[in-house]
mmCIF file of C-alpha atoms in Angstrom:
data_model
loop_
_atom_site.group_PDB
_atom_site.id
_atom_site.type_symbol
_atom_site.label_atom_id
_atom_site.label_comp_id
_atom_site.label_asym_id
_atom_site.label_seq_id
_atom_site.Cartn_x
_atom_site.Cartn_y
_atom_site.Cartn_z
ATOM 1 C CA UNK L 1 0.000 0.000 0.000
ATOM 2 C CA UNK L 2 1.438 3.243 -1.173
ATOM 3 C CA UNK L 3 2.932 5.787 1.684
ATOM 4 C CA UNK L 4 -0.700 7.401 3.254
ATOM 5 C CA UNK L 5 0.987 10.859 2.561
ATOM 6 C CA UNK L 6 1.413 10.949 -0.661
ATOM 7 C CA UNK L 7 -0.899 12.695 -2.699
ATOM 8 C CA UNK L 8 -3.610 10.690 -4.112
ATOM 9 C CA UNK L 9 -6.800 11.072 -6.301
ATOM 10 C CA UNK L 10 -9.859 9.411 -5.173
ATOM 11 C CA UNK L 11 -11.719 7.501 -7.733
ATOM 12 C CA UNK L 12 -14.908 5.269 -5.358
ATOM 13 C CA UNK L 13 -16.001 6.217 -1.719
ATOM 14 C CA UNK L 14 -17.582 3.506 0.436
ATOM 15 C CA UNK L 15 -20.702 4.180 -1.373
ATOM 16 C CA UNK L 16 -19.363 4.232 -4.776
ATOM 17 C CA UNK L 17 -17.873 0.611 -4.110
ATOM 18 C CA UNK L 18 -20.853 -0.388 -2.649
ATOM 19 C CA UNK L 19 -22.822 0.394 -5.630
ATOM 20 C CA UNK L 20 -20.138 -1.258 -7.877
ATOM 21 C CA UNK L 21 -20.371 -4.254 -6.357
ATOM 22 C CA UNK L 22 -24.176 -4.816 -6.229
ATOM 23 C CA UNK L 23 -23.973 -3.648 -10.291
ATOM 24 C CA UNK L 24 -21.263 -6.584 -10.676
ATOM 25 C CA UNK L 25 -23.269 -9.322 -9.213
ATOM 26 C CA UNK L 26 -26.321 -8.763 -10.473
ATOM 27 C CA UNK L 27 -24.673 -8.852 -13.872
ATOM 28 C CA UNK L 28 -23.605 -12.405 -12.475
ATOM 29 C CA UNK L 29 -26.319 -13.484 -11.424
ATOM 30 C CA UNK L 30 -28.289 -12.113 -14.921
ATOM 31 C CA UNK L 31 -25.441 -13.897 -16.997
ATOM 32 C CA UNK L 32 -25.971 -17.172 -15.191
ATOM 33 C CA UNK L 33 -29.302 -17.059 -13.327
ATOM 34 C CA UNK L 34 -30.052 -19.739 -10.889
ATOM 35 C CA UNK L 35 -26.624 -21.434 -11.291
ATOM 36 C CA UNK L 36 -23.970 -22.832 -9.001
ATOM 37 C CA UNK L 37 -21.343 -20.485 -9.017
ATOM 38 C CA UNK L 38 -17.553 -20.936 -7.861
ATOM 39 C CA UNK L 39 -15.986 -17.397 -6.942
ATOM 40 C CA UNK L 40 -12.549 -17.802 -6.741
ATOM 41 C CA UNK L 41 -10.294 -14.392 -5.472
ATOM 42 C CA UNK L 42 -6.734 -13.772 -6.110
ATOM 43 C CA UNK L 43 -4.894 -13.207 -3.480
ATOM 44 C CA UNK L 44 -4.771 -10.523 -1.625
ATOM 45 C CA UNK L 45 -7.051 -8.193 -2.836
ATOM 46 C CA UNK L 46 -9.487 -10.218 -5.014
ATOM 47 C CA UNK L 47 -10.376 -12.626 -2.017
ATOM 48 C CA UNK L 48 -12.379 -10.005 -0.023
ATOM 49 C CA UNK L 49 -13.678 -8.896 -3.872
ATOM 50 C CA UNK L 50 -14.885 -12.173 -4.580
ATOM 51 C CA UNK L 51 -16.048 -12.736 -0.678
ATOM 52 C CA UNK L 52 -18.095 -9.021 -1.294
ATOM 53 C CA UNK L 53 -19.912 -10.484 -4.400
ATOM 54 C CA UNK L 54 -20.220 -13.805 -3.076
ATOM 55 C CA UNK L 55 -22.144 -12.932 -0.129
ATOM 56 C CA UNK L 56 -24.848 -10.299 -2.709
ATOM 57 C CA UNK L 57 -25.103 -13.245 -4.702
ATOM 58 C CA UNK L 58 -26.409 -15.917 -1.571
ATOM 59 C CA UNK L 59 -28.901 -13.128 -1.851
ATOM 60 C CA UNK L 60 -30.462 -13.730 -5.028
ATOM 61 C CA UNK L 61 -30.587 -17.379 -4.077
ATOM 62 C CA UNK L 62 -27.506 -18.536 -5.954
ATOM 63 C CA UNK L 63 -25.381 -21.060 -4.632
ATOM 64 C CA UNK L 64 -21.839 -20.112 -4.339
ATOM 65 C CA UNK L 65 -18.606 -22.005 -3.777
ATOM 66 C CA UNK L 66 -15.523 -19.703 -2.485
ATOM 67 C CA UNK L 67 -12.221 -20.076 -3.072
ATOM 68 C CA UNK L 68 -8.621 -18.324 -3.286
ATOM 69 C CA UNK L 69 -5.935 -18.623 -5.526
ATOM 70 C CA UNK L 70 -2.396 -17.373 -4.800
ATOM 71 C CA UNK L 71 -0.242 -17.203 -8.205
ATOM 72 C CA UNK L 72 3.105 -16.861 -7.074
ATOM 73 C CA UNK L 73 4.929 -19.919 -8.513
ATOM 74 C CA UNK L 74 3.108 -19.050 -11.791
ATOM 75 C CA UNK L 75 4.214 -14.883 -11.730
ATOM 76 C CA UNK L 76 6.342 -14.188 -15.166
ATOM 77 C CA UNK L 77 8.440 -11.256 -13.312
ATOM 78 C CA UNK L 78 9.429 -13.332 -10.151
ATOM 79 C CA UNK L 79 13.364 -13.342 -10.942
ATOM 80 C CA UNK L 80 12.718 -9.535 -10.870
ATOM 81 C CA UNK L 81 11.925 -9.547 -7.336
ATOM 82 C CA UNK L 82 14.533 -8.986 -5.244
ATOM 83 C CA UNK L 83 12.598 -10.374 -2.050
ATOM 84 C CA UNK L 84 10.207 -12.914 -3.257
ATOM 85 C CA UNK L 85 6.970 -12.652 -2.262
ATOM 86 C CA UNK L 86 5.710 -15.184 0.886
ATOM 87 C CA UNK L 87 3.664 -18.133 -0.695
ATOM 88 C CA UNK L 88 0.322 -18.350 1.144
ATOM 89 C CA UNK L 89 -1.179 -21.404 -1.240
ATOM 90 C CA UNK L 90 -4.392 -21.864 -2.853
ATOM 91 C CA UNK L 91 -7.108 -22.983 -1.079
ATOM 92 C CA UNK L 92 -10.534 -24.564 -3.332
ATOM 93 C CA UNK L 93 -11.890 -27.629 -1.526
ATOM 94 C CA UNK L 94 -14.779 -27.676 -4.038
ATOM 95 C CA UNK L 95 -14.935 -29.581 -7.077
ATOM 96 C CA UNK L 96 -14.435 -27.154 -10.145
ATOM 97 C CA UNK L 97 -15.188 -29.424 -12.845
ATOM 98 C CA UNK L 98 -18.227 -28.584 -14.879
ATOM 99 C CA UNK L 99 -18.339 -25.537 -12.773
ATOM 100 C CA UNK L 100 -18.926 -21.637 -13.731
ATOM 101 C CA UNK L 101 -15.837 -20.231 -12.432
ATOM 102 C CA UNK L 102 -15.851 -16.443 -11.959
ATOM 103 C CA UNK L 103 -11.809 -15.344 -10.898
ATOM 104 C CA UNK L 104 -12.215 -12.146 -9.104
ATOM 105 C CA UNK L 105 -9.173 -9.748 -8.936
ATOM 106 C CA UNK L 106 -9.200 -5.515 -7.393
ATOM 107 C CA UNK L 107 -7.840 -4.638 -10.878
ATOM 108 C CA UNK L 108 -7.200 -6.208 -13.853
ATOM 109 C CA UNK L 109 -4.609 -4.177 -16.559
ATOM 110 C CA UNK L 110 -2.217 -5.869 -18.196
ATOM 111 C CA UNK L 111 -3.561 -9.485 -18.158
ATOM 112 C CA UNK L 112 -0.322 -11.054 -16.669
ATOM 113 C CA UNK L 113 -2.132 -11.621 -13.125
ATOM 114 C CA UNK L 114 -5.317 -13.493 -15.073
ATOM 115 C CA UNK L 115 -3.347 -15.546 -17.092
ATOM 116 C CA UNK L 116 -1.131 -16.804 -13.993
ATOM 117 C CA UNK L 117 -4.026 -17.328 -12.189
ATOM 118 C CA UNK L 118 -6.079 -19.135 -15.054
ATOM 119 C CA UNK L 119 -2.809 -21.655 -15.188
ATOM 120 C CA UNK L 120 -3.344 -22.451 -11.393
ATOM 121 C CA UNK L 121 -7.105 -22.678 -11.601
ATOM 122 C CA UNK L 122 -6.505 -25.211 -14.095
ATOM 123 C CA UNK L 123 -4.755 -27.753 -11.558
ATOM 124 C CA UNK L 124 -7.703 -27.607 -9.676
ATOM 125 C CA UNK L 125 -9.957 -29.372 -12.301
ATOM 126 C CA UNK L 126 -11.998 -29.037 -15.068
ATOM 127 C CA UNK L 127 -14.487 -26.113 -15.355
ATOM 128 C CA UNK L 128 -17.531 -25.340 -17.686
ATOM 129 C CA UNK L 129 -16.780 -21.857 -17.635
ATOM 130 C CA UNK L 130 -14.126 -19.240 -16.883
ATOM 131 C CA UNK L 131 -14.899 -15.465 -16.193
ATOM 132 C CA UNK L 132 -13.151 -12.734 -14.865
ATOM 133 C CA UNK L 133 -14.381 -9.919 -12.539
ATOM 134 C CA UNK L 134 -12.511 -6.796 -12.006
ATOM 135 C CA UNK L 135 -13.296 -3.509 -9.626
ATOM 136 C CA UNK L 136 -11.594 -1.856 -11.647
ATOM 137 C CA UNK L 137 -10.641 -2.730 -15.302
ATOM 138 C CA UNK L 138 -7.995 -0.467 -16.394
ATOM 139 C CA UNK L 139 -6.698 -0.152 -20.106
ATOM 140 C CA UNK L 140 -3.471 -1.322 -20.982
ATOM 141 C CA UNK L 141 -3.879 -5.198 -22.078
ATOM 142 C CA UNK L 142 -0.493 -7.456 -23.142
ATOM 143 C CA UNK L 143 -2.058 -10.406 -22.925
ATOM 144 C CA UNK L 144 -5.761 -11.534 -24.068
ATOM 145 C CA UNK L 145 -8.070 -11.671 -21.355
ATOM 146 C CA UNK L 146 -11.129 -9.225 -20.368
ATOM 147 C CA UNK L 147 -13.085 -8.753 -17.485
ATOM 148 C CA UNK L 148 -16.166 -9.418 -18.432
ATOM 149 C CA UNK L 149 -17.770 -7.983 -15.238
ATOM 150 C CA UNK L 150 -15.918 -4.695 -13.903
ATOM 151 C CA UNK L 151 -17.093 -1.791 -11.473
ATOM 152 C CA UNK L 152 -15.732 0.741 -13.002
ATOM 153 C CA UNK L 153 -13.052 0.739 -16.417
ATOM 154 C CA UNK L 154 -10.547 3.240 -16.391
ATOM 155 C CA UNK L 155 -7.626 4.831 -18.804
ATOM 156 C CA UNK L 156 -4.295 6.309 -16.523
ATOM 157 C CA UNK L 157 -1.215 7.253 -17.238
ATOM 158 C CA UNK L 158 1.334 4.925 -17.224
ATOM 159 C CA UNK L 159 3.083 6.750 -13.794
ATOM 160 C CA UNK L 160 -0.582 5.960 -12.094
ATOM 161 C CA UNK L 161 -1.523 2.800 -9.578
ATOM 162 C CA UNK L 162 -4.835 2.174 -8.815
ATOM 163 C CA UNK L 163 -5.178 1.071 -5.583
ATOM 164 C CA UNK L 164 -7.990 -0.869 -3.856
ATOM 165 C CA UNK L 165 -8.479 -0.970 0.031
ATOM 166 C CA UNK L 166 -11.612 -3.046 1.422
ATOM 167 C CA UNK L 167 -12.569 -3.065 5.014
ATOM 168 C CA UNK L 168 -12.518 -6.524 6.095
ATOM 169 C CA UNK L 169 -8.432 -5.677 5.483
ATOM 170 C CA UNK L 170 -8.150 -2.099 5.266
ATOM 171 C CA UNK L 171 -10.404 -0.838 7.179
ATOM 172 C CA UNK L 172 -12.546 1.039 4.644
ATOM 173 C CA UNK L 173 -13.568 0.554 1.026
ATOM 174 C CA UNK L 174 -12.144 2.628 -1.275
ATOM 175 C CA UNK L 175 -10.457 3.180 -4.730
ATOM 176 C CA UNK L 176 -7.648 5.912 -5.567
ATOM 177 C CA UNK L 177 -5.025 6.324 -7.840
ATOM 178 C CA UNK L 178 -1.270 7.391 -6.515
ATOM 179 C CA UNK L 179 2.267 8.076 -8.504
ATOM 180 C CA UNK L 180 3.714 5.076 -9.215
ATOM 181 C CA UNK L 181 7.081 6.306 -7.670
ATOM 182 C CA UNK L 182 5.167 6.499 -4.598
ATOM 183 C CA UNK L 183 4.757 2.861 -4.744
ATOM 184 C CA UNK L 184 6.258 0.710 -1.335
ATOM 185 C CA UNK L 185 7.576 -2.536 -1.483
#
């Protein structure tokens, strides 16, 4: 999380991420109505994400698997790390095959992050279906993949990180944007 000093633009409020998230799931749940659904969050960010939409989904009486997916061992810019990130694991205990899988991650921009975590979906099974869900879909794809849900979809300059806090970790729900050089470790 970027140094709380430095300057930064606010893009959702509480509110505003409120709102995304009920527009996100009941896109789901129109897209796939009555169906089993397996949300699966990336972690860190994408597991409270997917735990948000997971819980307004219950709600229109869909039945919804949880899980999280940590892509680590599958990153394509880990030998430019000098500290390598700690490996926390997956964790689905559900069946995925024949399943509609919706991965949920805070922000989805290049693609990199998707396609890791499609390749360690994949050891879990088999499913029907893959979708992603974004917050926040920024532009600036290098590899194919889309959200096909997203709160909001955004164009920044390169220099700009969006930045995603939700309470259950952060204390408040929120989306901003900061300088990249502002970035911490």
């Amino acid at each position: 999380m970027p140094d709380s000093n430095a300057p930064k633009r606010q893009l959702l409020d509480s509110a505003g991420v409120d709102c995304c998230l009920d527009e996100i799931a009941d896109s789901i749940s129109k897209a796939w109505p009555g169906e089993r659904l397996a949300l699966v969050g990336v972690h860190r960010r994408g597991v409270p994400f997917a735990e948000a939409l997971a819980a307004r989904l219950i709600t229109k009486d869909h039945e919804v698997e949880l899980g999280r997916i940590d892509i680590t061992q599958y990153r394509d810019d880990l030998k430019s790390f000098t500290v390598l990130p700690k490996l926390v694991g997956s964790d689905i205990d559900f069946d995925l095959d024949d399943m509609v899988v919706i991965l949920c991650d805070e922000v989805m921009h290049t693609g990199r992050t998707s396609r890791a975590a499609l390749e360690e979906l994949l050891g879990f099974g088999r499913p029907r279906c893959v979708q992603i869900a974004a917050l926040v879909d920024r532009v600036g794809r290098q590899l194919p993949f889309a959200a096909e849900y997203a709160g909001i979809r955004i164009t920044l300059p390169g220099h700009e990180r969006v930045n995603v806090r939700f309470a259950d970790m952060d204390g408040r729900d929120e989306v901003f944007v900061t300088s990249w050089e502002n970035k911490t470790a």
